[in-house]
XYZ file of C-alpha atoms in Angstrom:
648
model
C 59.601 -8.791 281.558
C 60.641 -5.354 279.909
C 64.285 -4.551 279.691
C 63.627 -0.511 278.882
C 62.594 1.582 281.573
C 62.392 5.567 282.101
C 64.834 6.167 284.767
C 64.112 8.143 287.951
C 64.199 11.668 287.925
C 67.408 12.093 290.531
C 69.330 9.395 288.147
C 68.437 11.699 284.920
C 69.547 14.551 287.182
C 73.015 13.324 287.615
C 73.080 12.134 284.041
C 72.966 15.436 283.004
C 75.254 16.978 285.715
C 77.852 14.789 284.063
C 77.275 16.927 280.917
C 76.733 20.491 282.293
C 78.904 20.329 285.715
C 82.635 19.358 285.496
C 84.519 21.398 287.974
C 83.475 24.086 290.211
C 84.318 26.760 287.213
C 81.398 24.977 285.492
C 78.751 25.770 287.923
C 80.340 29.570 288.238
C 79.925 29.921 284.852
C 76.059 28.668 284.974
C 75.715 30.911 288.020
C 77.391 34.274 286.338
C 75.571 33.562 283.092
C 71.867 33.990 285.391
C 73.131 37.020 287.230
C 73.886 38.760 283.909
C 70.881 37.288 282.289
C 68.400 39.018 285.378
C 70.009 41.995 284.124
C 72.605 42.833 287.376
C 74.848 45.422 287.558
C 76.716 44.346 290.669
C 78.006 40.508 291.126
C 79.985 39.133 294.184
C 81.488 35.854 293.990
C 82.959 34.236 296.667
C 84.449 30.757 296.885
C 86.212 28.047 299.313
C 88.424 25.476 299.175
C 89.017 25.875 294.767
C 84.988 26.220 294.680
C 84.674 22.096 296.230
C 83.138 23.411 299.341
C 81.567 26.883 298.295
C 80.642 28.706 295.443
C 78.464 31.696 296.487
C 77.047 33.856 293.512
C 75.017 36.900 294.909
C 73.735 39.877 292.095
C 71.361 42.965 292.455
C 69.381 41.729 289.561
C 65.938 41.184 289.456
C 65.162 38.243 291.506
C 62.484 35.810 291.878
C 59.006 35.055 293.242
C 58.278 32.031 295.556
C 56.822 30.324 292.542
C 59.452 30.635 290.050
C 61.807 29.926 292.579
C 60.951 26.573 292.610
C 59.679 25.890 289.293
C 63.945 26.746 288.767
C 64.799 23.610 290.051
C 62.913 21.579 287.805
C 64.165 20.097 284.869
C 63.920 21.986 281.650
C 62.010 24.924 283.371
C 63.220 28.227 281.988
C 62.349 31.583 281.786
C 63.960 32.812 278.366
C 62.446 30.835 275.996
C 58.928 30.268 275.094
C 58.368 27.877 271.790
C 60.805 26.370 269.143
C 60.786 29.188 267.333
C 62.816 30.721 270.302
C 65.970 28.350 269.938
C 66.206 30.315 265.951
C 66.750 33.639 268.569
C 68.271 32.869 271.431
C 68.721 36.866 273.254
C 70.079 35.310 276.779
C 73.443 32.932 278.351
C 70.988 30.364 279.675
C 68.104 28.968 277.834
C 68.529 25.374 278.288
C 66.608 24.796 281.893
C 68.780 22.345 282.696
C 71.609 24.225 284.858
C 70.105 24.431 288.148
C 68.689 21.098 288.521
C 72.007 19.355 287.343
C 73.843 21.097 290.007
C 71.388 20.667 293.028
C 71.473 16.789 292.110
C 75.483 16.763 293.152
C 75.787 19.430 295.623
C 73.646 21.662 298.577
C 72.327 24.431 297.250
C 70.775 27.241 299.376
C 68.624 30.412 297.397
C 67.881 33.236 298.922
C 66.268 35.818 296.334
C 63.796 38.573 296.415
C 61.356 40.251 293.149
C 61.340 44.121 293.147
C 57.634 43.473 293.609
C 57.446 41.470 296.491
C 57.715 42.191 299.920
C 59.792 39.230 301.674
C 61.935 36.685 300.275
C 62.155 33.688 299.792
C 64.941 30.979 300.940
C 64.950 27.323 299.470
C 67.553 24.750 300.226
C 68.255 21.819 298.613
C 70.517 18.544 299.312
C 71.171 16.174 296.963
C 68.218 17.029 294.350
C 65.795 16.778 297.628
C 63.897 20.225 298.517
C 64.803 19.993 302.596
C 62.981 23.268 303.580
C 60.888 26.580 302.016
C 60.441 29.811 304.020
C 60.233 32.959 303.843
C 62.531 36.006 304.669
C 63.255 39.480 304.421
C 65.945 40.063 301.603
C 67.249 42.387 299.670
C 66.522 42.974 295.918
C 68.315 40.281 294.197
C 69.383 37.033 294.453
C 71.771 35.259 296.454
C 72.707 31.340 295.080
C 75.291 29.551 297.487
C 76.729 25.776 296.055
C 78.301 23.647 298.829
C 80.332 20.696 298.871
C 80.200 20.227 295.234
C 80.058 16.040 294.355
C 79.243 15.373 297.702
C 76.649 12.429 296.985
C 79.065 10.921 293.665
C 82.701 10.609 295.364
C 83.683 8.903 292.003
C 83.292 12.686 290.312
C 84.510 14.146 292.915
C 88.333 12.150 292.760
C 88.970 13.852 289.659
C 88.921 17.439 290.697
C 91.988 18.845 290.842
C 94.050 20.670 293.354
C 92.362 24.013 294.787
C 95.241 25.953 293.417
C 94.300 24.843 290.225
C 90.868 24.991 290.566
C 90.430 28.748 292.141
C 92.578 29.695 289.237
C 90.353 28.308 286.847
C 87.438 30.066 288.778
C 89.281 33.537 288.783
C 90.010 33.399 285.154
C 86.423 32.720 284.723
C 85.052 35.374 286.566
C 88.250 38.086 285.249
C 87.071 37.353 281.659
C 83.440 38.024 282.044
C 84.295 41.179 283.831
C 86.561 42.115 280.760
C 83.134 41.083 278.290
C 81.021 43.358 280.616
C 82.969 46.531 281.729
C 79.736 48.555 282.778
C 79.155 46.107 285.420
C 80.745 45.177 288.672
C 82.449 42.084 289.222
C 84.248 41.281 293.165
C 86.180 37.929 293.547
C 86.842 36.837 297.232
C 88.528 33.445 298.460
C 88.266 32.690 301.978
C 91.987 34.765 302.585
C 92.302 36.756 300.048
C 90.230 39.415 297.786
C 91.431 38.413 294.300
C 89.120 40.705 292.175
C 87.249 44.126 292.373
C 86.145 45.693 289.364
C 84.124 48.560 289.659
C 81.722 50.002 286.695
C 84.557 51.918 283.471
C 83.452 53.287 280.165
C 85.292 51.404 278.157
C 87.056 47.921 277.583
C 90.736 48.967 277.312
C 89.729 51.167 280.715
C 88.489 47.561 282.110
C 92.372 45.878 280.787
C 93.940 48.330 282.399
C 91.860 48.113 285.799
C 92.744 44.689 286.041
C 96.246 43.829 284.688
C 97.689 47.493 283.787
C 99.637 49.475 281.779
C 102.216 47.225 280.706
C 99.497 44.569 279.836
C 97.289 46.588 277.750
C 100.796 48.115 276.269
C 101.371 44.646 275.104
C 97.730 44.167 273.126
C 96.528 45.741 270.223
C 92.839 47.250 269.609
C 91.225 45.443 266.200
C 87.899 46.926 265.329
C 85.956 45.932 262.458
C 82.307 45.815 261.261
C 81.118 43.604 257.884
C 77.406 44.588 256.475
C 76.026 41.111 255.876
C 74.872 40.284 252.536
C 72.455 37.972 253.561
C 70.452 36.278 256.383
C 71.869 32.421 257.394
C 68.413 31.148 258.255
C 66.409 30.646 254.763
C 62.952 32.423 254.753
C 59.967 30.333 254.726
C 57.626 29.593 252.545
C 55.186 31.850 250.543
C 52.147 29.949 252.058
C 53.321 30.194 255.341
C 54.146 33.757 255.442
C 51.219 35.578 256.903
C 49.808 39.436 255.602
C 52.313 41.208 258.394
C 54.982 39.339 257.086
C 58.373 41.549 256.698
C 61.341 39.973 255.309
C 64.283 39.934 257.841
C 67.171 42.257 257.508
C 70.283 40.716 257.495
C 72.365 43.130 260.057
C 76.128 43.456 260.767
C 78.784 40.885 261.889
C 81.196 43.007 264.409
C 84.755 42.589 265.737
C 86.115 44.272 268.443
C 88.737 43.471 271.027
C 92.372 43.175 271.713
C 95.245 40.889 269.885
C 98.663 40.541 271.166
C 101.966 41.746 269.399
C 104.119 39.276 268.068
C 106.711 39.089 270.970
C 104.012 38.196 273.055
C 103.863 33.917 272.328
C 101.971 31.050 274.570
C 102.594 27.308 273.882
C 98.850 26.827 274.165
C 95.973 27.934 273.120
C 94.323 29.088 277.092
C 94.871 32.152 276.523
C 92.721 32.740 273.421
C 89.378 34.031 274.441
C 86.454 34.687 272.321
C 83.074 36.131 273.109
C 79.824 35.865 270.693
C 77.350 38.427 271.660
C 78.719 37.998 275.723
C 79.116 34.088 275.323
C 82.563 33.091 275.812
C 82.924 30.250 273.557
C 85.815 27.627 272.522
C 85.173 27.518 268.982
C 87.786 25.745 266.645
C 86.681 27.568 263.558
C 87.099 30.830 265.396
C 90.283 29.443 266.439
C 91.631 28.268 263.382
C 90.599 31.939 261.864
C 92.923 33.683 264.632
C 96.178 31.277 263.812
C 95.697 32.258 259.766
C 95.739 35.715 260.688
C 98.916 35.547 263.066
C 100.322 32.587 260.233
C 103.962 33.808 258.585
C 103.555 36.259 262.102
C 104.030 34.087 264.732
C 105.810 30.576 264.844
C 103.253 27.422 264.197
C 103.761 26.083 267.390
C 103.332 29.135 269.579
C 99.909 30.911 269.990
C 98.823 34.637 270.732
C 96.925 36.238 273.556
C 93.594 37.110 272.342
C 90.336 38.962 274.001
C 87.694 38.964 270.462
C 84.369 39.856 270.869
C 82.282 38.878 267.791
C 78.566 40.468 268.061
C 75.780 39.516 264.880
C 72.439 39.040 264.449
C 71.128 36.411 267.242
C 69.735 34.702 264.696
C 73.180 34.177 262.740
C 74.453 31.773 265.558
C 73.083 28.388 266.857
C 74.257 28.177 270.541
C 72.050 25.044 271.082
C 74.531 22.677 270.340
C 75.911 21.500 273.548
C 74.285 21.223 277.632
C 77.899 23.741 278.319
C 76.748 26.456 275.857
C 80.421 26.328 275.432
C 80.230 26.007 271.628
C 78.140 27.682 268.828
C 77.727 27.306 265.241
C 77.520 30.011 262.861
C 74.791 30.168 260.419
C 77.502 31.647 257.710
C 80.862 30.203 258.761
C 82.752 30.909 256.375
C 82.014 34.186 255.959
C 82.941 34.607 259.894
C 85.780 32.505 259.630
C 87.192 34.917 256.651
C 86.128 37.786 258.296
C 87.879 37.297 261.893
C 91.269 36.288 259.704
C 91.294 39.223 257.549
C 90.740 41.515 260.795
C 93.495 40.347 262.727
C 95.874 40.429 259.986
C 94.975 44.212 258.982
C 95.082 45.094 262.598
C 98.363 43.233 262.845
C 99.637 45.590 259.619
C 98.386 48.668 260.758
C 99.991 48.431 264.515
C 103.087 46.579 262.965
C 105.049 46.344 265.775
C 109.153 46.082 266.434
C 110.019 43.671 268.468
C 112.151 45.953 271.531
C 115.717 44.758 272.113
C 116.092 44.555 275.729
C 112.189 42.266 275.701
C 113.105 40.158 273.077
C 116.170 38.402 274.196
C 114.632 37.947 277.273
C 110.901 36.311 275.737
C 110.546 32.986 275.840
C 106.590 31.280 274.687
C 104.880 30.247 277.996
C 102.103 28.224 278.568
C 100.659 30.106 281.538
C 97.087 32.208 280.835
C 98.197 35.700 280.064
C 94.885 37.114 280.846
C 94.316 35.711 284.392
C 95.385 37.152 287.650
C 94.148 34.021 289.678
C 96.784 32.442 287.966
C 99.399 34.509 288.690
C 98.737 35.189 292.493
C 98.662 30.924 292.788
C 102.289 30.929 291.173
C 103.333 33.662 292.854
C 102.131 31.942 296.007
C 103.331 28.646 295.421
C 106.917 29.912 294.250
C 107.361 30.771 297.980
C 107.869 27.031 298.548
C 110.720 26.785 295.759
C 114.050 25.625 296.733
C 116.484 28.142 295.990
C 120.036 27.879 295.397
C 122.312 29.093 298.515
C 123.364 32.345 297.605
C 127.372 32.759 296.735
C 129.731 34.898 297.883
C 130.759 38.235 295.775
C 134.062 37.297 293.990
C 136.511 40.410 292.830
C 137.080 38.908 289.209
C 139.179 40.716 286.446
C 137.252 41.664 283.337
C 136.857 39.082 280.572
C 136.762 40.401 276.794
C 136.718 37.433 275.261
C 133.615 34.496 274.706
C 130.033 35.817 275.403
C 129.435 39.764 275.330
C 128.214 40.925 278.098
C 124.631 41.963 278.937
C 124.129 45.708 279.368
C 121.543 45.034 282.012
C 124.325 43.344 283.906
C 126.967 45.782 283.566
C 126.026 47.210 286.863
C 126.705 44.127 289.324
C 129.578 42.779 286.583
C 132.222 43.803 289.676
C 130.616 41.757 292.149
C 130.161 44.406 294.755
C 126.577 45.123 293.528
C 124.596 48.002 291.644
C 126.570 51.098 291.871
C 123.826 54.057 292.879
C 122.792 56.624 290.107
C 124.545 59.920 290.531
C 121.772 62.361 291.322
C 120.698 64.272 287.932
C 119.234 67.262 287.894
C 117.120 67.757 284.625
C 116.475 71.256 282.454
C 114.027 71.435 280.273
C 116.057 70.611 276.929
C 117.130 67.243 278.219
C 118.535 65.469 280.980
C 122.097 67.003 281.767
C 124.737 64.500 283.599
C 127.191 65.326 286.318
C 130.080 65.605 283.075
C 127.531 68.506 282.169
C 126.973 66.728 278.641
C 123.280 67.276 277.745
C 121.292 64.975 275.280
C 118.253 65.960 273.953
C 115.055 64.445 274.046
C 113.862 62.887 270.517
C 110.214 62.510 269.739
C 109.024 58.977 270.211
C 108.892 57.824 266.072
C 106.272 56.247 264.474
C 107.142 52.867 263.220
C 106.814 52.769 259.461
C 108.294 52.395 255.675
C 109.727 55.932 256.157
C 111.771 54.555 259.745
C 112.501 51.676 258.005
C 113.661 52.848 255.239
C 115.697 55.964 257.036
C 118.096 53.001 258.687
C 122.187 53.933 257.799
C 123.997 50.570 257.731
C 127.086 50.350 259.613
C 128.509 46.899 259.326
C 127.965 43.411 260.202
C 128.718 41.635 263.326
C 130.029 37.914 262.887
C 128.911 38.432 258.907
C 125.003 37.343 259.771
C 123.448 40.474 261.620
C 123.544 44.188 260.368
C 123.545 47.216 262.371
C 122.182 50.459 261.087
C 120.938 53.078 263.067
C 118.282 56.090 262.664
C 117.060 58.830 264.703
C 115.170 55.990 266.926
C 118.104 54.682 267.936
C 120.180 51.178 267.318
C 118.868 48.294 264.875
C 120.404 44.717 264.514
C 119.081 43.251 261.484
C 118.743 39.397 260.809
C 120.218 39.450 257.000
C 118.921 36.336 256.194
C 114.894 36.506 257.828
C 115.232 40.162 256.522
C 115.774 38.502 252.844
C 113.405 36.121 253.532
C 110.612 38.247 254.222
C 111.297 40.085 251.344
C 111.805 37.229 248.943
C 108.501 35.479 250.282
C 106.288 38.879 249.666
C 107.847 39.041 245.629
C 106.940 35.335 245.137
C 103.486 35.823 246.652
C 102.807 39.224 244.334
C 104.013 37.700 241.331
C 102.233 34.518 241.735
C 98.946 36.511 242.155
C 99.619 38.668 239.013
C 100.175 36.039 236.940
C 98.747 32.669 235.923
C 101.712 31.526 234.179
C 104.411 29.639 235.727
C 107.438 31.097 236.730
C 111.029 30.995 234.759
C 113.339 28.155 237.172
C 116.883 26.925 236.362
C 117.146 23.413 235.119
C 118.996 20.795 236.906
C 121.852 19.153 235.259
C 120.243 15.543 235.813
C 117.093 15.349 237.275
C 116.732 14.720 241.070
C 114.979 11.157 241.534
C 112.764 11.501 245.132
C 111.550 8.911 247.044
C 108.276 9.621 248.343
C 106.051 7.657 251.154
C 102.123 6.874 250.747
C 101.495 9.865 252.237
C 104.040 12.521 250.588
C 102.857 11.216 247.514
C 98.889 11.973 248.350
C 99.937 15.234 249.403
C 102.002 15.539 246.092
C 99.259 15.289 243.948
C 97.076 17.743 245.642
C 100.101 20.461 245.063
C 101.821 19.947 241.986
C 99.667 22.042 240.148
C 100.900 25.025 242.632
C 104.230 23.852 242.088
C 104.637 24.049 238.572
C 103.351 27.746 238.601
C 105.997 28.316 241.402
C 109.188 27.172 239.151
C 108.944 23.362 239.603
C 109.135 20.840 236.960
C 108.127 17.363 238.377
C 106.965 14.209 236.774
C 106.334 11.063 238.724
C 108.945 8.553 237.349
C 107.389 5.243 238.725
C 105.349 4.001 241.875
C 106.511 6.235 244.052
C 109.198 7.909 242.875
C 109.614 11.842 241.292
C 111.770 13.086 239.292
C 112.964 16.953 239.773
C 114.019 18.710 236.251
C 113.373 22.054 236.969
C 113.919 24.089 240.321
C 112.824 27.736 241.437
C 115.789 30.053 240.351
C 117.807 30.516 243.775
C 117.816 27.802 245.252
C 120.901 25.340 245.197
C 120.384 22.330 243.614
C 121.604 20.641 246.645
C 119.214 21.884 248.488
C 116.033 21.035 246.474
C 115.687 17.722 247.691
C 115.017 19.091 251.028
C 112.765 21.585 250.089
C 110.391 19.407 248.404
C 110.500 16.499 250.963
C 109.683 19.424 253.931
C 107.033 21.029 251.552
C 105.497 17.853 251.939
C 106.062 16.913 255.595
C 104.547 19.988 256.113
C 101.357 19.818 254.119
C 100.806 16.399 255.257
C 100.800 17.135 259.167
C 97.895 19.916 258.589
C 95.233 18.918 259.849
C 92.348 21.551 258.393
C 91.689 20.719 254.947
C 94.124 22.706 252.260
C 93.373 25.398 249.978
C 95.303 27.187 247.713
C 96.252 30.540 249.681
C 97.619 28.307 252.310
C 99.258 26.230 249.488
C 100.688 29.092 247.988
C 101.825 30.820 250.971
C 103.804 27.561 252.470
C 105.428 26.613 249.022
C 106.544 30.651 248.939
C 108.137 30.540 252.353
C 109.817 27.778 251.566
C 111.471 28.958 248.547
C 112.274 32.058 250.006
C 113.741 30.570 253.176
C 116.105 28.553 250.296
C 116.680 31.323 247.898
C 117.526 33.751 250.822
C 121.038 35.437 251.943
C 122.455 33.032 254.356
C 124.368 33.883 257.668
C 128.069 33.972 257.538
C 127.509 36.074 254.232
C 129.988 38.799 253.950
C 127.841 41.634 252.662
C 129.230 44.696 250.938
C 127.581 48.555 251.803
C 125.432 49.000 248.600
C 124.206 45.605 249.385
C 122.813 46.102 252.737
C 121.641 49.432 252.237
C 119.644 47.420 249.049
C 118.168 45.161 251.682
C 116.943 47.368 254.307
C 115.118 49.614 251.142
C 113.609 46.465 249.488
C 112.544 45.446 253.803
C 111.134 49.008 254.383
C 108.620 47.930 251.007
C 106.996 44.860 252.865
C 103.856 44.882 254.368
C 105.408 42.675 257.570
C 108.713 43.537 257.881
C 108.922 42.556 261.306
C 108.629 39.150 261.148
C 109.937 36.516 258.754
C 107.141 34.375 257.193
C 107.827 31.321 259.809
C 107.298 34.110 262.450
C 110.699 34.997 264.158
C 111.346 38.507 264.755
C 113.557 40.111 261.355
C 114.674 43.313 263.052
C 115.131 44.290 267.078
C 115.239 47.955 268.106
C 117.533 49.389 270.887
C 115.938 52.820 271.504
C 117.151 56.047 272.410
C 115.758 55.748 275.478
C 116.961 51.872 276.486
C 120.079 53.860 275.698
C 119.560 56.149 277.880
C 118.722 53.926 280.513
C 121.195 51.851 280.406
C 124.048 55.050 280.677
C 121.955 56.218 283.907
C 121.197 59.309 282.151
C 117.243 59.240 282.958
């Protein structure tokens, strides 16, 4: 008796569900994905119970015919590709044919869809993979696709769903971020209590940002544009005998950024809210990924993550989205060149804008690993901190003043008395400034423009505890971290001098050379870098099995330090898990020198000194951030000022 046999069709249905459907956000993302593919301008989405017992997806696009309505039910039946040759080109979000009949097999579906051409409608429901009834109605133009009690026939899948809360919030982040890919179209979002999205038609996708999340959002992101003439086409042409008389060689096009990056006070502990779009496909691709955290790298911390909305358009032909039943992943035909591409962008944008971190926002920042592109999100914490305990609330206490210990905030001077916020005295403004009731007047200054020039205009006034400097200029008050500010500006000099020049650099010789211990690993590592050491002021010769010896050390750093250096330089390389190559190399060796060589905190620094530092900061390309990504300098502006007197 044979042991192989083709399995029924409703078995190879659920098969496949198990690939294409695994939460309700995957069948609204296979439901959006055929509204924008029929080419509609309007889409209304509305869901129940976290999308378990309803997921209802109705467009204006342009419908079906009674045939093709149930030919979409069948496995691999699609209407976007033709031959082979098609999967090369791929124009649409679906193409796969597999969608539809996946999620029929595990849930009741009910269309109801109408051709501009056609007269009536037609309305097809289906339980279970089973057609239960065909009919026609009159509809309007369009189709409406409604997906009840998801995993209702395979309880097993159905245990693992998560809690609505979580669930709708995955669904409104899905539907939010396709609205922010298509701003020309309109996008509504209704739960069964609440209307959670409406997103009418804009011209423009920072109009769309701040539809949806606002001013202070879109404050918080900045624009990257950029547009790369390829060189070359990533499919090879074919043969001479196979190219016919018509044949034209293809052109390779342009590979095109555009989108929005977050400054570098904005941090998540995860990588949810990173969103990337290739030509309207939102994607999670780890190359793509991996390009965005070199770009933010000696910007941002390594264990924190940006906010990012990219939208990466090329040739169809340049990307392979056949690669998974999701469509959630893609493959470039030129990776590296995209890879490069996306890093370089984000790091020029990141130069350009370079932002200052604001006083008052950065003491108060902390990373978070909540989605910072999703109001579904938000409203379900803002609705479930309703249930929080809170504390009981204590009685105001007349205390005397303390001077002494922790300084006090100046956003809690006003309730420091216990009696609450004192009311602003009414201030009547002329049109030179805003005038107080002591009839002093303070002019308004013109908002500066963050560059060299303010840098570099900074007046130092002292030090406070011998680790930060204050200096001011006409935008107001700067505290300066003396030794990040070094840092950076070592880390940029051993970078430039490294590039122009092959030849290793001058280090101060130890007394006795430093014998290091290293493990199996450390010393793998070791003798993928020592080349890049040697050129950076190291002088190391393995002095056994596993053991080093350290003659020579970059000029700078204290010999009693070196041993650490090296042993983290190697921790460090070790724990990557992309493969190394030698910008990273030479970028991670540099930081750590300079982070060795640099002024240290508790320094005592004398006038000509600091006013030497803040010149040589003003010259850096990032002087904002130190190279591991914490902020160098934080600005108290005129206005916070301002504020915080009650003046405005």
């Amino acid at each position: 008796m044979a042991r192989i046999h083709v399995l029924p069709e409703h078995v190879a249905n659920k098969i496949a569900a198990g690939e294409v459907v695994e939460r309700p956000a995957s069948v609204l993302k296979e439901l959006l994905e055929n509204a924008l593919d029929a080419g509609a301008t309007r889409i209304r989405v509305q869901v129940e119970g976290g999308g378990k017992k309803l997921i209802q997806v109705t467009d204006n696009g342009c419908g079906m015919v009674r045939d093709d309505a149930l030919l979409a039910f069948e496995r691999h039946a699609t209407s976007k590709i033709q031959d082979a040759e098609d999967l090369l080109n791929i124009h649409t979000l679906g193409f796969r044919g597999e969608a539809l009949p996946s999620i029929a097999s595990v849930a009741r579906v009910l269309l109801e869809t109408r051709a501009a051409d056609e007269e009536g409608g037609t309305v097809l429901e289906i339980a279970g993979g089973k057609i239960l009834r065909v009919e026609e109605a009159g509809l309007p133009l369009g189709t409406s696709l409604a997906v009840r009690d998801l995993f209702f026939n395979t309880p097993a899948r159905k245990k693992f769903l998560k809690a609505e809360s979580t669930e709708l919030s995955h669904l409104a982040s899905l539907v939010t971020h396709y609205a922010l890919a298509h701003p020309e179209k309109h996008f509504e979002l209704h739960s069964a209590t609440d209307t959670m999205l409406v997103a009418a038609p804009v011209a423009s996708y920072s109009d769309r940002i701040y539809q949806i999340f606002g001013r202070e959002t879109l404050d918080q992101l900045v624009p990257l544009a950029a547009t790369l003439k390829l060189e070359r086409v990533g499919i090879p042409e074919p043969p001479p005998w196979r190219r016919g008389e018509d044949y034209t060689p293809p052109v390779p096009g342009d590979l095109r950024l555009h989108g929005f990056i977050s400054k570098p006070e904005l941090q998540k502990l995860n990588r949810n809210s990173i969103f990337v779009f290739v030509n309207g496909r939102l994607i999670r691709d780890r190359m793509v990924q991996h390009a965005l955290t070199e770009g933010y790298r000696n910007i941002l911390p390594p264990t924190v993550f940006p906010v990012v909305l990219l939208f990466i358009e090329l040739p169809h032909e340049e990307v392979d989205a056949n690669v998974h039943p999701s469509k959630t992943e893609v493959r470039f035909r030129q990776h590296a060149l995209v890879h490069d591409f996306v890093r370089e962008s984000v790091r020029a944008a990141l130069m350009k804008a370079r932002p200052v971190p604001q006083f008052t926002r950065e003491i108060m920042a902390q990373p978070t690993a909540g989605p910072g592109l999703s109001p579904g999100a938000a409203m379900m914490a803002a609705q479930s901190a309703d249930f929080a305990l809170q504390p009981p609330a204590q009685p105001a206490v007349n205390e005397r003043l303390q001077f002494d210990g922790e300084p006090i905030a100046v956003e809690a001077n006003m309730a420091v008395s216990g009696f609450g916020p004192v009311p602003a005295p009414t201030m009547a403004q002329s049109a030179n400034g805003h005038a107080d009731s002591c009839g002093n007047v303070l002019q308004d200054e013109p908002q500066a423009v963050v560059d060299q020039l303010a840098l570099a205009s900074l007046k130092p006034l002292g030090q406070v505890r011998d680790s930060f400097i204050l200096a001011v200029n006409a935008d107001g008050l700067w505290i300066i971290d003396q030794h990040v500010a070094h840092e950076r500006v070592l880390f940029e000099r051993i970078l430039r001098e490294r590039a122009q020049s092959e030849a290793s650099q001058d280090g101060q010789r130890l007394l006795m050379p430093l014998i290091v211990e290293l493990t199996p690993g450390q010393q793998a590592v070791f003798a993928e870098i020592s080349e890049e050491l040697r050129h950076n002021g190291f002088e190391v010769e393995l002095f056994g099995n596993r053991t080093v010896a350290v003659k020579t050390a970059p000029g700078g750093v204290r010999p009693a330090d070196v041993e650490k250096m090296l042993v983290e330089l190697l921790d460090q390389f070790q724990r990557e898990e992309q493969a190394l190559n030698l910008e990273k190399i030479r970028a991670k060796i540099a930081a750590s020198i300079a982070c060795h060589a640099a002024i240290k905190i508790n320094m005592p620094l004398e006038q000509n000194k600091m006013e030497w530092l803040l010149k040589e900061l003003a010259k850096t390309e990032c002087p904002m951030s130190c190279p591991h990504g914490r902020p160098v300098v934080l600005r108290y502006s005129v206005k916070e000022i301002q504020k915080a007197f009650k003046r405005i």
